Coordinates of C-alpha atoms in Angstrom, one line a residue:
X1 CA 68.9 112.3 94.4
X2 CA 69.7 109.4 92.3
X3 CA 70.3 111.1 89.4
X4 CA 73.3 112.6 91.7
X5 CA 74.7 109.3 93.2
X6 CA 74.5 108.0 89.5
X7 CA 77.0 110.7 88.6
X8 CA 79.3 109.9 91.7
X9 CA 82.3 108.6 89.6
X10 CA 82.6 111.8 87.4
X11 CA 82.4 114.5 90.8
X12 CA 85.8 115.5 92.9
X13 CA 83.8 115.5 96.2
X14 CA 79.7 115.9 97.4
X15 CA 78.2 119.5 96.3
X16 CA 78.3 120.4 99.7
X17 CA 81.5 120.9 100.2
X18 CA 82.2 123.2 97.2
X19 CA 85.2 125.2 98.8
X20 CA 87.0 121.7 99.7
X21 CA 86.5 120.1 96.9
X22 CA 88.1 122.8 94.5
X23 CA 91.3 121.2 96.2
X24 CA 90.7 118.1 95.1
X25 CA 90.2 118.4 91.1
X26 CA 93.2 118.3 88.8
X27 CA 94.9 121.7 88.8
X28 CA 97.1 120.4 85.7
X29 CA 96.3 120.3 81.8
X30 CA 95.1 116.3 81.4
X31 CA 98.0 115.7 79.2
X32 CA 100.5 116.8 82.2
X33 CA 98.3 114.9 84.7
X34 CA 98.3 112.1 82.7
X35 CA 102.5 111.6 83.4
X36 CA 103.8 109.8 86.7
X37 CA 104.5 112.9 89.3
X38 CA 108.3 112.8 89.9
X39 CA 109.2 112.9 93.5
X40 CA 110.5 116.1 93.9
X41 CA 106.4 117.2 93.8
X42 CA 105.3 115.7 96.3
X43 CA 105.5 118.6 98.4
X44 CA 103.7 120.5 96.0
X45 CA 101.4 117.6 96.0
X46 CA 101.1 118.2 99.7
X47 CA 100.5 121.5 99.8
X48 CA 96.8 121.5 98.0
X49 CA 96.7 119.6 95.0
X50 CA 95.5 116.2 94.0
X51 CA 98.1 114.2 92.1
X52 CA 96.4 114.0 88.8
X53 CA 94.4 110.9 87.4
X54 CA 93.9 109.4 84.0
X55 CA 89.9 108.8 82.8
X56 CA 91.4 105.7 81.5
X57 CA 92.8 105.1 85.1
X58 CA 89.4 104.8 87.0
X59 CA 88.0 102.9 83.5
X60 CA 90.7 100.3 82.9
X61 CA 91.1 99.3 86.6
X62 CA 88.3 96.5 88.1
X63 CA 88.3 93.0 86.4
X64 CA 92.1 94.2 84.4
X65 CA 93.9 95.0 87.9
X66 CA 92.9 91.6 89.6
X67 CA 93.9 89.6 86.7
X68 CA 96.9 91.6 86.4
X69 CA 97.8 90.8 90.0
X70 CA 96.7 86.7 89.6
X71 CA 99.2 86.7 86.8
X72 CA 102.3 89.0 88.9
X73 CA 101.8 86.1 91.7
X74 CA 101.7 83.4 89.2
X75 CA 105.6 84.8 87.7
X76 CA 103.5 85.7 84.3
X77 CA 101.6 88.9 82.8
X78 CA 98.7 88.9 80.6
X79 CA 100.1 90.5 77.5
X80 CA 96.7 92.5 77.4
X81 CA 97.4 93.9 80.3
X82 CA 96.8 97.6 80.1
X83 CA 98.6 100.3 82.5
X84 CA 96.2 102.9 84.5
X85 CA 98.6 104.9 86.5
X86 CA 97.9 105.5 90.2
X87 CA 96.7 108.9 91.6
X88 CA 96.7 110.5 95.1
X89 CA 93.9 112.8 96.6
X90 CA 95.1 114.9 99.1
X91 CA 92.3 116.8 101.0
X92 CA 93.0 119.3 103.9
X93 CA 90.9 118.5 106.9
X94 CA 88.9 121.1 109.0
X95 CA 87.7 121.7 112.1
X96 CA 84.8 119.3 113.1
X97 CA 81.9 120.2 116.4
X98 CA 83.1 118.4 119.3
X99 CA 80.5 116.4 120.6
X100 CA 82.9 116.6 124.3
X101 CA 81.6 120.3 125.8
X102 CA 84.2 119.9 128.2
X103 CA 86.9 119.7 125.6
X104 CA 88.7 123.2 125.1
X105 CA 87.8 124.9 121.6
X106 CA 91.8 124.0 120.6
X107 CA 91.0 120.5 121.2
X108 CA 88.2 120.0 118.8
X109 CA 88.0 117.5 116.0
X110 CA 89.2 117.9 113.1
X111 CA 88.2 115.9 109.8
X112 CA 85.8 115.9 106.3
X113 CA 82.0 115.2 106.3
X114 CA 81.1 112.0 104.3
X115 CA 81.5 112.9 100.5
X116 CA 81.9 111.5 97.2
X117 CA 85.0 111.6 95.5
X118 CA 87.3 109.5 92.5
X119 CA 87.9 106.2 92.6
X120 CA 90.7 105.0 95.5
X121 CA 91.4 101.6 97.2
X122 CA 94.1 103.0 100.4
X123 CA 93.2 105.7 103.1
X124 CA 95.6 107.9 105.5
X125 CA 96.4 110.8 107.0
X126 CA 99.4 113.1 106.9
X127 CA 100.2 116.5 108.5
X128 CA 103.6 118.9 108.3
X129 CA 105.7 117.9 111.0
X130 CA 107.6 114.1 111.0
X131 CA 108.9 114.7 114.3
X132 CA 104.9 115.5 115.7
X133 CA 103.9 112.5 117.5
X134 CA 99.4 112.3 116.4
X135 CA 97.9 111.9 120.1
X136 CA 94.5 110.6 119.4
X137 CA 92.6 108.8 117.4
X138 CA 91.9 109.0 113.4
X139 CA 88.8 106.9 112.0
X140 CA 87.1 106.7 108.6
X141 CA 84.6 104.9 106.8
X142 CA 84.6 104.6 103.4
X143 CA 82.1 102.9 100.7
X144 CA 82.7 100.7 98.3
X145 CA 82.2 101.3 94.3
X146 CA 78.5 100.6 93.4
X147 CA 77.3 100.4 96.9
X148 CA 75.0 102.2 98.9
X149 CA 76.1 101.6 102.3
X150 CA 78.9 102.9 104.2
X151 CA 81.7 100.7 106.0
X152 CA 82.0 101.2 110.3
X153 CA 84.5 103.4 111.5
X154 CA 87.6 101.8 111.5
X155 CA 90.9 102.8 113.1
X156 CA 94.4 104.5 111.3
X157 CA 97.0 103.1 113.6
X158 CA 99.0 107.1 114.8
X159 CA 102.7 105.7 114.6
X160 CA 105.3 107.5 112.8
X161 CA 108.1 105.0 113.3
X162 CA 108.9 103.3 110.4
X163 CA 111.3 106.4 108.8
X164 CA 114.2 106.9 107.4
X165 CA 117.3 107.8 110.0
X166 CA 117.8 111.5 111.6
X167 CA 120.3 112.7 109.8
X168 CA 120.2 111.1 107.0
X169 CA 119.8 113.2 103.1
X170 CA 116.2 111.1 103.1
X171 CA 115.1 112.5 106.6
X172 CA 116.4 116.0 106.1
X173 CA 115.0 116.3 102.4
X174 CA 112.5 118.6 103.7
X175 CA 110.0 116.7 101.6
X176 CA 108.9 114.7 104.3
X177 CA 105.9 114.3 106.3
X178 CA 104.2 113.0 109.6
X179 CA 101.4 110.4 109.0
X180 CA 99.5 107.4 110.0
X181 CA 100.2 103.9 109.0
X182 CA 97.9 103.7 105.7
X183 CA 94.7 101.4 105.8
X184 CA 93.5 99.3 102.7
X185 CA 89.7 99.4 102.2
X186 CA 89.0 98.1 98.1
X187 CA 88.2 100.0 95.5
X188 CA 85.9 102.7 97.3
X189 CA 84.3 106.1 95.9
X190 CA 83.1 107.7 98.9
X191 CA 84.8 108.7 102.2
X192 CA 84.5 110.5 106.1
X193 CA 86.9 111.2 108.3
X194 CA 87.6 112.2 111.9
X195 CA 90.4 112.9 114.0
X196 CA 90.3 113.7 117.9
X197 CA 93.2 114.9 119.7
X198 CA 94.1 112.5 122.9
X199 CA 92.2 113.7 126.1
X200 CA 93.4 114.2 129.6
X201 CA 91.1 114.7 132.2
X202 CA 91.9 116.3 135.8
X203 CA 90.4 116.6 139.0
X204 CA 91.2 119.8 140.4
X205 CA 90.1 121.3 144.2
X206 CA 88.5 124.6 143.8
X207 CA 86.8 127.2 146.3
X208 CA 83.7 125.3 145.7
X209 CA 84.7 121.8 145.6
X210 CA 86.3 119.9 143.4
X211 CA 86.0 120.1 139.3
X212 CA 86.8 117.9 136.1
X213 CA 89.5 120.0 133.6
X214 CA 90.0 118.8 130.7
X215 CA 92.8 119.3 128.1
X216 CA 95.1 117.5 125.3
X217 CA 97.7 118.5 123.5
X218 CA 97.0 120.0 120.2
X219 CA 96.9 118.0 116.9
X220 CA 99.4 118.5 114.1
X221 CA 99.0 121.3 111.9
X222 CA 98.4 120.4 108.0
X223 CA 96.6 117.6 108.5
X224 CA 95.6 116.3 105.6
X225 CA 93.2 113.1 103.9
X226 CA 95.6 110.8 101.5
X227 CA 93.1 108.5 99.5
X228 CA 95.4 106.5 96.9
X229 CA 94.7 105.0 93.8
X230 CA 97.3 101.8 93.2
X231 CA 96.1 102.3 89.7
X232 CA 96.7 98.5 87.7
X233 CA 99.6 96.5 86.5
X234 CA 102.3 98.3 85.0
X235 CA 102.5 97.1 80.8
X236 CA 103.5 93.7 80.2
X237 CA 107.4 92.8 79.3
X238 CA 106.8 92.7 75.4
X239 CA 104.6 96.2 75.0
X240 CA 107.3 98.6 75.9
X241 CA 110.4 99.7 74.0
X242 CA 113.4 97.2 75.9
X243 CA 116.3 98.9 77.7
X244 CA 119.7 97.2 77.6
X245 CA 120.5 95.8 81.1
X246 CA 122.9 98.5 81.7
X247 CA 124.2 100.0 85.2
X248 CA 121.8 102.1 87.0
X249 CA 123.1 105.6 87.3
X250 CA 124.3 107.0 90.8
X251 CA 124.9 103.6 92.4
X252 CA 126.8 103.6 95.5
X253 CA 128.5 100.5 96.3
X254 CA 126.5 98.0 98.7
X255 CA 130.1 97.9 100.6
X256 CA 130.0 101.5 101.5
X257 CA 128.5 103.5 104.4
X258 CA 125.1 104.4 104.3
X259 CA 125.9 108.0 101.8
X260 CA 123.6 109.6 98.8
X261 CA 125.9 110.5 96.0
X262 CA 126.4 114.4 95.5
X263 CA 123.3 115.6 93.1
X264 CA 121.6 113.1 93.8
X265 CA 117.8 113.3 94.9
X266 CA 114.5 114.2 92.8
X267 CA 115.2 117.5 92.9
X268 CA 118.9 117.3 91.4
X269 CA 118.1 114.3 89.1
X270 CA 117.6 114.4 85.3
X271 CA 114.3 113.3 84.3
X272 CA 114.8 109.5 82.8
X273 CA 112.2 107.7 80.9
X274 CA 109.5 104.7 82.0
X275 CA 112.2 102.2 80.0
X276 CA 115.6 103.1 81.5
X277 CA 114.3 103.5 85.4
X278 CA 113.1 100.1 84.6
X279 CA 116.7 98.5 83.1
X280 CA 118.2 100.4 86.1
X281 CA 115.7 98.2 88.5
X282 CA 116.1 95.4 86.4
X283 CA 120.2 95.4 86.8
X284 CA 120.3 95.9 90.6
X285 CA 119.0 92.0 90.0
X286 CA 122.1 91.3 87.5
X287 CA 122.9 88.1 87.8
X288 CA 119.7 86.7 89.3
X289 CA 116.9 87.1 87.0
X290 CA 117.0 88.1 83.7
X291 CA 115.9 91.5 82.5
X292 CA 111.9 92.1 82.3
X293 CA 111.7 89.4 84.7
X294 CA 108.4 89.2 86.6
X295 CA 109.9 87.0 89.1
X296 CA 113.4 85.7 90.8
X297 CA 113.0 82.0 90.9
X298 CA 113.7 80.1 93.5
X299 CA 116.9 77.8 94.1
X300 CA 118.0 74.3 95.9
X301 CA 120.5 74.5 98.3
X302 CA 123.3 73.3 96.4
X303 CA 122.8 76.0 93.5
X304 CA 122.5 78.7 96.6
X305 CA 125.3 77.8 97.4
X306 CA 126.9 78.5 94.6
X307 CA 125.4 81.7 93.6
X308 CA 126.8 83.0 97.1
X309 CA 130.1 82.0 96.0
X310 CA 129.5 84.4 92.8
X311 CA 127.7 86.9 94.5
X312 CA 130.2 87.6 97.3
X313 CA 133.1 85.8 97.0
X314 CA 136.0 88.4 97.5
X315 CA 134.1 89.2 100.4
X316 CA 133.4 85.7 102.4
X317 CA 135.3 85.2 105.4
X318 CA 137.2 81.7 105.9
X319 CA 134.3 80.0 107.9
X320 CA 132.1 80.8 105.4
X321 CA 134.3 79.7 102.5
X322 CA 134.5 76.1 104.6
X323 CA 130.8 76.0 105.8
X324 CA 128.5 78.1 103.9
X325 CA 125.4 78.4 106.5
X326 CA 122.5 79.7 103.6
X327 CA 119.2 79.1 102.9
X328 CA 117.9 77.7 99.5
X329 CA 116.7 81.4 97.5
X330 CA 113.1 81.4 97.8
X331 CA 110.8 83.0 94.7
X332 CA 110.3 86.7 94.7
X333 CA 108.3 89.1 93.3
X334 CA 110.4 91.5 91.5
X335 CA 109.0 95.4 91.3
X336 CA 108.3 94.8 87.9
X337 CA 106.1 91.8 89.1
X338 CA 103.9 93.8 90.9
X339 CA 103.8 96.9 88.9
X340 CA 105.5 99.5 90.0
X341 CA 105.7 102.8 88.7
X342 CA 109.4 103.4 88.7
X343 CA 109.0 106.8 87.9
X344 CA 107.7 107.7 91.4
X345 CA 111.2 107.0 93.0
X346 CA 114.5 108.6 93.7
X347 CA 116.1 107.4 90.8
X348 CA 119.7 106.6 92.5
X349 CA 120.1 103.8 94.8
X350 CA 121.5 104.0 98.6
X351 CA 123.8 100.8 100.4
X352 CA 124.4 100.1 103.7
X353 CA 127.4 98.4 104.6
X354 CA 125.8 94.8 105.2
X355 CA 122.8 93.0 106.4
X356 CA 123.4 92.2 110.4
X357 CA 119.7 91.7 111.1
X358 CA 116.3 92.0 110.3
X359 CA 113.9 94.1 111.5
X360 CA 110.5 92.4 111.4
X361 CA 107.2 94.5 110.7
X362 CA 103.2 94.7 109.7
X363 CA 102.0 97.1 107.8
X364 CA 99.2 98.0 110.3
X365 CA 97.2 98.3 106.7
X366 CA 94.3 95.7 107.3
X367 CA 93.7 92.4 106.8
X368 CA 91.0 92.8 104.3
X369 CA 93.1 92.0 101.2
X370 CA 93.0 88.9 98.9
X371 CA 96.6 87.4 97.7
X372 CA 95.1 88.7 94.3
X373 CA 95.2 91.8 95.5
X374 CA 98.5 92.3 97.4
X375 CA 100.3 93.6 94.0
X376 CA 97.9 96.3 94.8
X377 CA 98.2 96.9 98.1
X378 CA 102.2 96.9 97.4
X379 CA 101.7 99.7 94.9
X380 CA 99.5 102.2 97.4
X381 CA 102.0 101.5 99.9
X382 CA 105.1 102.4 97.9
X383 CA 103.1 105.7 96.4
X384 CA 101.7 106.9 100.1
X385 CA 105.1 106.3 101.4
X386 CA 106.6 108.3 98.1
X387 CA 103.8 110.7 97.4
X388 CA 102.4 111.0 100.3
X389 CA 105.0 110.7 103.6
X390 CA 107.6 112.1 100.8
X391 CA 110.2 109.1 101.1
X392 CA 112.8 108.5 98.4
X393 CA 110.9 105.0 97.4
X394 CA 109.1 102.4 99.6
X395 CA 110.8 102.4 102.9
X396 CA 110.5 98.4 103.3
X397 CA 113.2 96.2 101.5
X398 CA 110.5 93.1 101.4
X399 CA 106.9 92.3 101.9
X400 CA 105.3 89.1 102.7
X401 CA 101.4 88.3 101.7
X402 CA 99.3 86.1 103.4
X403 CA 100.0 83.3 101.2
X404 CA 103.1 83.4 101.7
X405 CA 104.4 85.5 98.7
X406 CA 107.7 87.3 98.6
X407 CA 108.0 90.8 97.1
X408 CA 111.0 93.0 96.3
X409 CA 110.8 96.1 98.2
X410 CA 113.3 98.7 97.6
X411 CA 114.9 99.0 94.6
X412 CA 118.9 98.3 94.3
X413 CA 118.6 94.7 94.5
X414 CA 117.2 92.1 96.4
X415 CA 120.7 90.5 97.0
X416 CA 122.4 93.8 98.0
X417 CA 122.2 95.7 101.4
X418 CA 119.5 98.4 100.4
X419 CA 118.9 101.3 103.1
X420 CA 116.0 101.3 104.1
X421 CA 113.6 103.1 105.9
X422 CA 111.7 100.7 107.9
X423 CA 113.1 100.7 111.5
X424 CA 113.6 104.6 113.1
X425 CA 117.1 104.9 114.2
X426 CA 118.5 101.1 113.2
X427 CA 117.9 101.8 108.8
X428 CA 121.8 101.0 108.7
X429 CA 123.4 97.5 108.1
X430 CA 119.7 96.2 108.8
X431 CA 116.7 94.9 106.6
X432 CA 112.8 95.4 107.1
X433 CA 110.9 93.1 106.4
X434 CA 106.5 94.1 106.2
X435 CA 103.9 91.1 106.5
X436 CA 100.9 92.5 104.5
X437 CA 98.3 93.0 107.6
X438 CA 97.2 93.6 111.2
X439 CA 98.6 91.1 113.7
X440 CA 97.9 92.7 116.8
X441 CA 94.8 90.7 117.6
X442 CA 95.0 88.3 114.2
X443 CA 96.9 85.2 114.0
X444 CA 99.4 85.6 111.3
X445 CA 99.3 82.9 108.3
X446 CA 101.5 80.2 108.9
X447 CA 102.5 80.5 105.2
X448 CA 103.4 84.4 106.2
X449 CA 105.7 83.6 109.5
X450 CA 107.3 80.8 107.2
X451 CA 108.0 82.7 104.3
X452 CA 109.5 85.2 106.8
X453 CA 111.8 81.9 107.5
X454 CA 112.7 81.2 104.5
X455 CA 113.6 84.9 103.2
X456 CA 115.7 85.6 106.1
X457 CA 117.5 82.2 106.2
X458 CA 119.0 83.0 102.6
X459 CA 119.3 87.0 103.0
X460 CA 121.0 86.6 106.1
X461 CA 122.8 84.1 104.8
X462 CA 124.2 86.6 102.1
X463 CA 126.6 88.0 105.4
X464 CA 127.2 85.2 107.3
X465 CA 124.5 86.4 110.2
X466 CA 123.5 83.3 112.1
X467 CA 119.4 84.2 112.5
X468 CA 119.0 82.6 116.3
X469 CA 122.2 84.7 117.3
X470 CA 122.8 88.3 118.4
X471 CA 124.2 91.6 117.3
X472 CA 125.0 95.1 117.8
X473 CA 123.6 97.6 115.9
X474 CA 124.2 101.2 116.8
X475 CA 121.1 103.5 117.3
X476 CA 120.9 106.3 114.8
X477 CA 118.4 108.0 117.3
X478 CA 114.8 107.3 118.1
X479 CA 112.5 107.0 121.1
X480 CA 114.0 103.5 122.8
X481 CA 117.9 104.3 122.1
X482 CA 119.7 107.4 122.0
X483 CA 121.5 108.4 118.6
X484 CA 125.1 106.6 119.4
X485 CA 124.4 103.6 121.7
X486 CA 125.7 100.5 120.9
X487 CA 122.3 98.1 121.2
X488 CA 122.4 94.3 121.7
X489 CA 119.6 92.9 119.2
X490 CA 118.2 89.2 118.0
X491 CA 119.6 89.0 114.6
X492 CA 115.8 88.5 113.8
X493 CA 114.0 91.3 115.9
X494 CA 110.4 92.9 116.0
X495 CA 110.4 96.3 115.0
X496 CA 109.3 97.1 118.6
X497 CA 113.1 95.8 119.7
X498 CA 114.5 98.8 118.4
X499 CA 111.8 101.4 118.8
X500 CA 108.9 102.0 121.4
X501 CA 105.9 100.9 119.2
X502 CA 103.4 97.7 119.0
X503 CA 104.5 96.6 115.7
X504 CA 104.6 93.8 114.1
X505 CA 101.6 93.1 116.4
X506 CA 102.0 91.0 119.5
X507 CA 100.5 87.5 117.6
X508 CA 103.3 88.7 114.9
X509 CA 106.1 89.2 117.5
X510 CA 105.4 86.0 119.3
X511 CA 105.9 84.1 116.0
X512 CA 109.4 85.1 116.1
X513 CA 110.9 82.9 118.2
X514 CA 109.7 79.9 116.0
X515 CA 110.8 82.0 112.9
X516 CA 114.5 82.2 114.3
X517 CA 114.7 78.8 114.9
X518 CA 113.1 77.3 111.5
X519 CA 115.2 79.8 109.8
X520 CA 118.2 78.7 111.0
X521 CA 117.4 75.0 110.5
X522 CA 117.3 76.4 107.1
X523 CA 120.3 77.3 107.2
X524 CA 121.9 73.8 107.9
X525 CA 122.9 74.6 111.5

């Protein structure tokens, strides 16, 4: 038996499960695996194979991914910084015994036995159907690299609200998927699963007296197990051949209504390599960072001001032009900073007309992360959301660490007013805005909520939105608003303000209030 668990890192999943794991090895040659998967196969992804890992992946990752991340957080990158693309294991889950005999047979569980399988540090679970609400529960336990024991079960929060906007080319791509909010566990090799549709039990009068029914509503079909690799740090600035900061290709302007250019998509979109996706990132920054930067420093007041002048001035109104209520620019994280593989996105960019308000989240992912780590964290995200739920890039356009940290989210540009997909229904003329964590029961960092200030006091700023005023926002369709309704929203809202859901987490959501008001202080009003 040890002679087995010594050989745990080299096996796709436990001996025991020989017709499963068949789905999860590498159906590719390892010189096609070892390319970044463009979007357009993450449906094939989906549909029984595992995206494809490098050996150099699961060897390169430990001790050179954490000190890949310090140095991302730091603005820096260790020039020996090697790159060990991410991977995705997608495994189909199957019918489980109910341990509930009074459950119906349709109602049974459904998940994997506890197995071995690669290397992974992010856990959820997807089915067909984006519009299927999961009624139940879904709980794994994992184990970490090296260890013999096995974690409790913990809980994947079911919601399917952060998405992009019915309607929309993203939501009608047919590429995307129904799934839980993904969980971060650390760098873990072996995994169980189970998922248990919602029960509802009756009392019913019968002939005889009265009996207990039971039934539920049936869980998604194509459930599926998403374990994600974040793989390390992409190369540092000086390894790779440079790119001329040059316009990205199929831009639409951030003045525009929310459109997609015609042809574009992943589908429809000629294959670009690793160095021009990453010029094309680099330029939606134009202006404030240089090319290859790691990071987009932070500014005083006065020299905000001025960039906001430069930024947008053919499009300031007079009271802005007179009295110019912005925050000072804090630091961010550009997606170069914390590693990500451009070559999993759409490679066009989408605009919204302006930034009216922002929609404040958690990731629901787990507050069992180190700052060191949340370049990590940041990269299973954006591939689950790309690989896995099939979205066009991350559907956040920031993220916030515990510490305080500021990350670009979506690519076209942290000054511009990205589309999103963060809030169900309210994507347009909006921003999302994810604090790394759980903050349903956890206090959130004060260095989070006031990083959340400081982001929105300048971003907001961008458009003249005042953040302790209000706004209307009209619904693009969801569970709280129907498509068409003009809503009255804070400027700074919860996500749950504009669809039925707990998130940000009720310690989260009652931060808010203070957030509005430091934000706008900010702000100079």
């Amino acid at each position: 038996m040890s002679k087995i668990r010594s050989m745990r890192g080299l096996l796709a999943s436990s001996i025991g499960v020989t017709c499963a794991a068949a789905l999860a090895l590498p159906l590719t040659s390892p010189a096609a695996a070892a390319r970044p998967a463009s979007p357009a196969s993450a449906s094939t992804a989906f549909a029984g194979t595992a995206s494809a890992s490098t050996a150099a992946g699961a060897e390169a990752r430990g001790a050179a991914d954490a000190r890949g991340a310090a140095d991302a957080l730091r603005g820096g990158r260790a020039q020996d910084a090697a790159q060990a693309p991410g991977s995705t294991q997608s495994l189909p889950l199957a019918p489980l015994a109910s341990r509930d005999r009074t459950l119906a047979p349709a109602a049974a569980e459904q998940g994997l036995p506890r197995r071995d399988v690669r290397h992974f540090s992010l856990v959820g679970v997807v089915w067909n159907d984006p519009d299927t609400v999961l009624h139940g529960s879904v709980q794994v336990r994992t184990r970490a690299v090296g260890a013999d024991t096995w974690s409790g079960w913990q809980d994947l929060e079911t919601h399917n609200d952060d998405a992009a906007d019915p309607g929309t080319a993203e939501r009608t791509s047919g590429r995307v998927h129904g799934a839980t909010a993904p969980l971060w566990v650390g760098d873990s090799d072996g995994v169980e699963v189970r998922v248990r549709a919602e029960a509802d039990r009756r009392t019913e009068d019968t002939a005889r007296g009265s009996r207990t029914a039971t039934a539920s509503a049936p869980l998604p079909t194509g459930l599926r197990l998403e374990l994600v690799d974040p793989g390390s740090s992409a190369p540092a600035p000086g390894t790779r051949e440079a790119a001329p900061a040059a316009a990205p290709r199929a831009v639409v302007p951030h003045d525009t209504a929310p459109t997609v250019e015609p042809g574009a998509g992943p589908d429809a979109e000629p294959a670009a390599d690793q160095a021009t996706l990453d010029a094309d990132a680099d330029a939606a920054n134009a202006g404030l960072a240089a090319p290859g930067a790691t990071e987009i420093p932070e500014l005083s007041r006065a020299r905000t001001e001025r960039e906001l002048f430069s930024l947008r001035a053919g499009e300031l109104t007079t009271q802005q032009r007179a009295k110019p209520y912005i925050g000072p620019r804090p630091r961010i994280v550009t997606r170069r900073g914390w590693g990500a593989d451009e070559k999993l996105r759409e490679r066009s960019f989408v605009y919204t007309k302006k930034v009216k308000a922002a929609f404040v989240h958690h990731t629901a992912s787990g507050n069992g992360y180190s700052c060191a780590q949340a370049p990590s964290l940041i990269r299973g995200i954006y591939r689950y959301h790309v690989k896995s739920m099939g979205w066009r890039d991350i559907g956040y356009n920031f993220l916030v660490d515990k510490c305080g940290n500021i990350y670009e989210g979506r690519a076209g540009g942290v000054a511009k007013a990205v589309l999103g997909a963060h809030t169900l229904g309210f994507n347009t003329n909006s921003m999302g805005i994810a604090v790394l964590g759980s903050y349903g029961t956890t206090k959130p960092p004060a260095a989070a909520v006031k990083a959340v200030a400081r982001l929105t006091a300048w971003k907001l700023g961008l458009y003249g939105a005042n953040p302790k005023g209000k706004t209307y926002l009209k619904s693009g369709g969801g569970n709280l608003y129907p498509k068409g309704k003009k809503v009255r929203l804070n400027v700074i809202s919860g996500h749950r303000d504009g669809f039925a859901t707990e998130c940000p987490g009720r310690k989260l959501y009652g931060k808010l209030g203070s957030t509005r008001t430091t934000a706008a202080r900010y702000q100079g009003r």
